Coordinates of C-alpha atoms in Angstrom, one line a residue:
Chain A
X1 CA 0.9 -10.3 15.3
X2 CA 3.4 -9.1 12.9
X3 CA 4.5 -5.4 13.3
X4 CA 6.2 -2.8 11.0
X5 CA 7.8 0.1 13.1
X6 CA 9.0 2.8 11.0
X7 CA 11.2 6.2 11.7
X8 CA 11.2 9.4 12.1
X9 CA 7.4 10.5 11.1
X10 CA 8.8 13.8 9.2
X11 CA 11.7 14.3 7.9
X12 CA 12.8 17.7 6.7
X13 CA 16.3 18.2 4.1
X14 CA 17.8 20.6 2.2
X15 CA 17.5 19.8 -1.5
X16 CA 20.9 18.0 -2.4
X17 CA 21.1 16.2 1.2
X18 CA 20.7 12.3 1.4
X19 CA 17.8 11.3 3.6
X20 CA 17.5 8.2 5.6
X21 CA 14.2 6.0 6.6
X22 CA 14.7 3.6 9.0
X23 CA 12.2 0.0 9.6
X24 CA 11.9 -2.3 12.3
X25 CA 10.0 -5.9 11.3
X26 CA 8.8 -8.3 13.8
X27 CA 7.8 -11.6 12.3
X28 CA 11.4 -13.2 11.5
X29 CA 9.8 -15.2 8.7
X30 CA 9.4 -11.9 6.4
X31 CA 11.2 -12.1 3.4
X32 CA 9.6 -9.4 1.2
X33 CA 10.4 -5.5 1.5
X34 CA 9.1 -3.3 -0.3
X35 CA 9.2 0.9 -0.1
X36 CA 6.3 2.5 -1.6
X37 CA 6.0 6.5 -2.3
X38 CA 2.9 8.2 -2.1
X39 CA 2.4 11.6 -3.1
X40 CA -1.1 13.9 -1.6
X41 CA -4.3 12.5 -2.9
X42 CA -2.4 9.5 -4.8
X43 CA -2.3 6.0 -4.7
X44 CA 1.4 4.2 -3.1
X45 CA 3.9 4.4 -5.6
X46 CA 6.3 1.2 -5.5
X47 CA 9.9 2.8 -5.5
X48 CA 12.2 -0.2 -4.7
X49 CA 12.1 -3.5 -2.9
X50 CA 14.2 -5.9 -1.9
X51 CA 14.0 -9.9 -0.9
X52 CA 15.6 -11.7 2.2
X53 CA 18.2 -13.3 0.0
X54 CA 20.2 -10.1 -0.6
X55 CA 21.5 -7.4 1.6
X56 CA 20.8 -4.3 -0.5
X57 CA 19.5 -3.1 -3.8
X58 CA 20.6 -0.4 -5.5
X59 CA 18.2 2.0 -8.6
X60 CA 19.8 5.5 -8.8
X61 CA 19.3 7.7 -6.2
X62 CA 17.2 5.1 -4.4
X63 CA 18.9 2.3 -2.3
X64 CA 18.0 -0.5 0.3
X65 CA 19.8 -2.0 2.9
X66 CA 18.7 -5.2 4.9
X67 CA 19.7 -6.7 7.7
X68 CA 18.0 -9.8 8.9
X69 CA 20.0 -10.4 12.0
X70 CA 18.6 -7.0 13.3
X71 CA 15.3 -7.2 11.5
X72 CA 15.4 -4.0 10.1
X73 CA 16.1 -2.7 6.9
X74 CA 16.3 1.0 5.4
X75 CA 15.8 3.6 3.0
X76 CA 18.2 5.6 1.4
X77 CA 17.4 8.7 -0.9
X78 CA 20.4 10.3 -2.2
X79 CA 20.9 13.9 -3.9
X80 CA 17.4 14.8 -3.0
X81 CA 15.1 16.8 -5.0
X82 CA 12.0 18.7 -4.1
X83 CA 10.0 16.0 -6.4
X84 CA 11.0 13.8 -3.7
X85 CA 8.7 15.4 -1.2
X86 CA 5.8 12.8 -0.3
X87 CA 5.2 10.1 2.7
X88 CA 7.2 6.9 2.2
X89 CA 5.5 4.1 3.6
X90 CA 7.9 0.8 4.2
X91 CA 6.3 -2.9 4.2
X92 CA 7.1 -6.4 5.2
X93 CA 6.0 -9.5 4.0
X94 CA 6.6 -13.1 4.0
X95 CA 6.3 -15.6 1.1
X96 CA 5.2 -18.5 0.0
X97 CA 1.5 -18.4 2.2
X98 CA -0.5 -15.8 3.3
X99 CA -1.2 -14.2 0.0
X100 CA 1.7 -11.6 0.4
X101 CA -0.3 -9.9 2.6
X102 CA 1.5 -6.3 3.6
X103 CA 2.2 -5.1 6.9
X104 CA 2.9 -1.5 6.6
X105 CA 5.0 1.1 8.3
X106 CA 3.1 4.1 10.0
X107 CA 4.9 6.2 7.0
X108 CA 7.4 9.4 6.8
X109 CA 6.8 12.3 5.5
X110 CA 9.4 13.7 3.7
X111 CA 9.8 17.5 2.9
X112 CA 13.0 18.2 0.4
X113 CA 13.3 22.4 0.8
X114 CA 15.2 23.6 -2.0
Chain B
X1 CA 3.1 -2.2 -16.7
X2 CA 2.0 -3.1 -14.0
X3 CA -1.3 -0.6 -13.9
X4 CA -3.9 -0.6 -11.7
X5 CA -7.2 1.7 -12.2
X6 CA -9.9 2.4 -9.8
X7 CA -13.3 4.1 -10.3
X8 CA -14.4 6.4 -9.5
X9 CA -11.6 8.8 -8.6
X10 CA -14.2 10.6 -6.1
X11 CA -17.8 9.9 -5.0
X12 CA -20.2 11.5 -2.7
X13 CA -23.6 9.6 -1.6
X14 CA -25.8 10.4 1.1
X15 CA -26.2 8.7 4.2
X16 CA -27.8 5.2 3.8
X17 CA -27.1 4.4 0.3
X18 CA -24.8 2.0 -1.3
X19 CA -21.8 2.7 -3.6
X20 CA -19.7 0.5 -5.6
X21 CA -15.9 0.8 -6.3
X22 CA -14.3 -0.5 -8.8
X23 CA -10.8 -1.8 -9.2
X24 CA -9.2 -3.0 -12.7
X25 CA -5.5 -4.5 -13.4
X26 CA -5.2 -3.2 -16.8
X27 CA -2.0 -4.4 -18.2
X28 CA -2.0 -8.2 -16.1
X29 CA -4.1 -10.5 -14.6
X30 CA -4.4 -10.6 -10.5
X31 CA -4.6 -13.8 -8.6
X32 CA -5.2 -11.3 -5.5
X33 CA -6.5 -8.0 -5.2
X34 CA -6.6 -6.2 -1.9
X35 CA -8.8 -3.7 -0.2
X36 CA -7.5 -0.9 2.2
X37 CA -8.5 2.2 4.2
X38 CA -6.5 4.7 4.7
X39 CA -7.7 8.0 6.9
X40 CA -5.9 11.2 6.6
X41 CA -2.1 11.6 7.8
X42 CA -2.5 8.0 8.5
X43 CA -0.9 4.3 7.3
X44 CA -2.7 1.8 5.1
X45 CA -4.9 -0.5 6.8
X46 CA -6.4 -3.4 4.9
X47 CA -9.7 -4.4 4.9
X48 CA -9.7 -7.4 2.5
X49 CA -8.4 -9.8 0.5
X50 CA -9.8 -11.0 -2.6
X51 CA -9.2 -14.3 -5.0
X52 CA -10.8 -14.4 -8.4
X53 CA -13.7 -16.7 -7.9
X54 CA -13.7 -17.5 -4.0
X55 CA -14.8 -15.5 -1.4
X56 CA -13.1 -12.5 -0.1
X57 CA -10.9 -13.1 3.3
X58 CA -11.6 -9.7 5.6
X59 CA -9.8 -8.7 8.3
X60 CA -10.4 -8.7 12.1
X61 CA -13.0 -5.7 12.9
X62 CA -14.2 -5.3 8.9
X63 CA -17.6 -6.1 8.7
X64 CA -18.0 -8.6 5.5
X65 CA -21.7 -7.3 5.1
X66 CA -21.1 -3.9 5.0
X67 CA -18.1 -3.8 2.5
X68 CA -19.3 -6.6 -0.1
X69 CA -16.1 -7.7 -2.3
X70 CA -16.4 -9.3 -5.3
X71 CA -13.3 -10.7 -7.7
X72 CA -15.7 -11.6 -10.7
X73 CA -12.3 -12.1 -12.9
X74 CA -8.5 -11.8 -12.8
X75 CA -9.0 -7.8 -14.2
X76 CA -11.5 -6.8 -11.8
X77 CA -12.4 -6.5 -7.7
X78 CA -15.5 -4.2 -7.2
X79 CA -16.2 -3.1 -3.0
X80 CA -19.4 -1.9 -2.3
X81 CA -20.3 0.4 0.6
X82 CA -23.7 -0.9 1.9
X83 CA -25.7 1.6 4.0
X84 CA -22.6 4.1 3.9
X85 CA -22.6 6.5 7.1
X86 CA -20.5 9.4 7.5
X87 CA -17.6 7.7 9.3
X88 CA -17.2 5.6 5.9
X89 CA -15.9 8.7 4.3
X90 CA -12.0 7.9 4.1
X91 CA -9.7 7.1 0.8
X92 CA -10.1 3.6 -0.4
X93 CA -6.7 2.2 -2.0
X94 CA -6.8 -1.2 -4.0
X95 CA -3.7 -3.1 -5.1
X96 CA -3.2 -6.3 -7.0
X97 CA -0.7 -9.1 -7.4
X98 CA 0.3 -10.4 -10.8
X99 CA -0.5 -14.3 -11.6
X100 CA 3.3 -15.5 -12.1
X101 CA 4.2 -16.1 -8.6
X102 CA 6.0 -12.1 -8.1
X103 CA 5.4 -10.8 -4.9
X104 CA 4.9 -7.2 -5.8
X105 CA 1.8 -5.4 -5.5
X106 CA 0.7 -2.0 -7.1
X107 CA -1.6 0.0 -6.3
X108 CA -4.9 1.9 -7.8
X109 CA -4.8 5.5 -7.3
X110 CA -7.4 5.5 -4.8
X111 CA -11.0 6.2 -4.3
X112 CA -12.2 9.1 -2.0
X113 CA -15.6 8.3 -0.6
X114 CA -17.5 11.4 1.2
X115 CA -20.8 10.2 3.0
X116 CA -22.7 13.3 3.7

């Protein structure tokens, strides 16, 4: 079945660094990904998405790259801020059909240290 | 936009009773509402998913008669825990997709559920 591998597990920057969360998909007829936050004790935060049809997507500090050759696509958090401290999960999902059913990533914890 | 509410925030029931969760899009109707499980340190794993009037679709391992689902309208999922033991006790997440045809889904802010 379809499988979402995500990297590292923690991740640990100074505040100010950029920070990096890598995804592998499986299932080559995924066309939906989107990055969810989630701070301790909360529900997933949606942060930023980004469909099959572009290559990255770009909301402040928050970017996404896709590459669909590779089947992976990535998170990028710029200028980091303690705020930023959570786990970041990463999905995949394909549409039309199976009623955008997500496959998740096993999630990152980030810790931004100031 | 785009808010979803669940209720209650935290519930503990003894062992052998039944308790209901409920799960509300508050600013949009949901043509699909999902269910997931999520232990501690761990990824979400879903349990169910629900269409506003038909019955729920539940994944492999989930037992449909111990988490009922109901989508009674296009604001509101409910999961009931029947005969909850303690390894029921984990953080139940819903989520919920708009009607237009947009593939985002947002989520509730979760339901811990402590079986003692």
């Amino acid at each position: 079945g379809e499988n979402v591998e995500q990297h590292p597990s923690t991740l640990s920057v100074q505040e100010g660094d950029s920070a990096v969360i890598k995804c592998t998909y499986s299932d080559s007829a995924s066309n939906y990904f989107p990055w969810y936050k989630q701070e301790l004790g909360k529900g997933p935060q949606l942060i930023i998405d980004i469909r099959s049809n572009v290559g990255e997507k770009k909301d402040q500090r928050i970017a996404v790259t896709l590459n669909k050759t590779a089947k992976h696509f990535s998170l990028h958090i710029t200028e980091t801020q303690p705020e930023d401290s959570a786990v970041y999960f990463c999905a995949a999902s394909r549409h039309p059909g199976g009623y955008n059913k997500l496959i998740f990533g096993a999630g990152t914890r980030l810790a931004v240290h100031p | 936009g785009a808010v979803v509410s669940q209720h209650p925030s935290r519930v503990i029931c003894k062992s052998g009773t039944s308790v209901k969760i409920e799960c509300r899009s508050l600013d949009f109707q949901a043509t699909t509402m999902f269910w997931y499980r999520q232990f501690p340190k761990q990824s979400l794993m879903l349990m169910a998913t629900s269409n506003e009037g038909s019955k729920a679709t539940y994944e492999q391992g989930v037992e449909k008669d111990k988490f009922l689902i109901n989508h009674a309208s296009l604001t509101l999922s409910t999961l009931t825990v029947t005969s909850a033991h303690p390894e029921d006790s984990s953080f139940y997440i819903c989520s919920a997709r708009a009607l237009t045809g947009t593939y985002e889904q947002y989520f509730g802010p979760g339901t811990r559920l402590t079986v003692t």
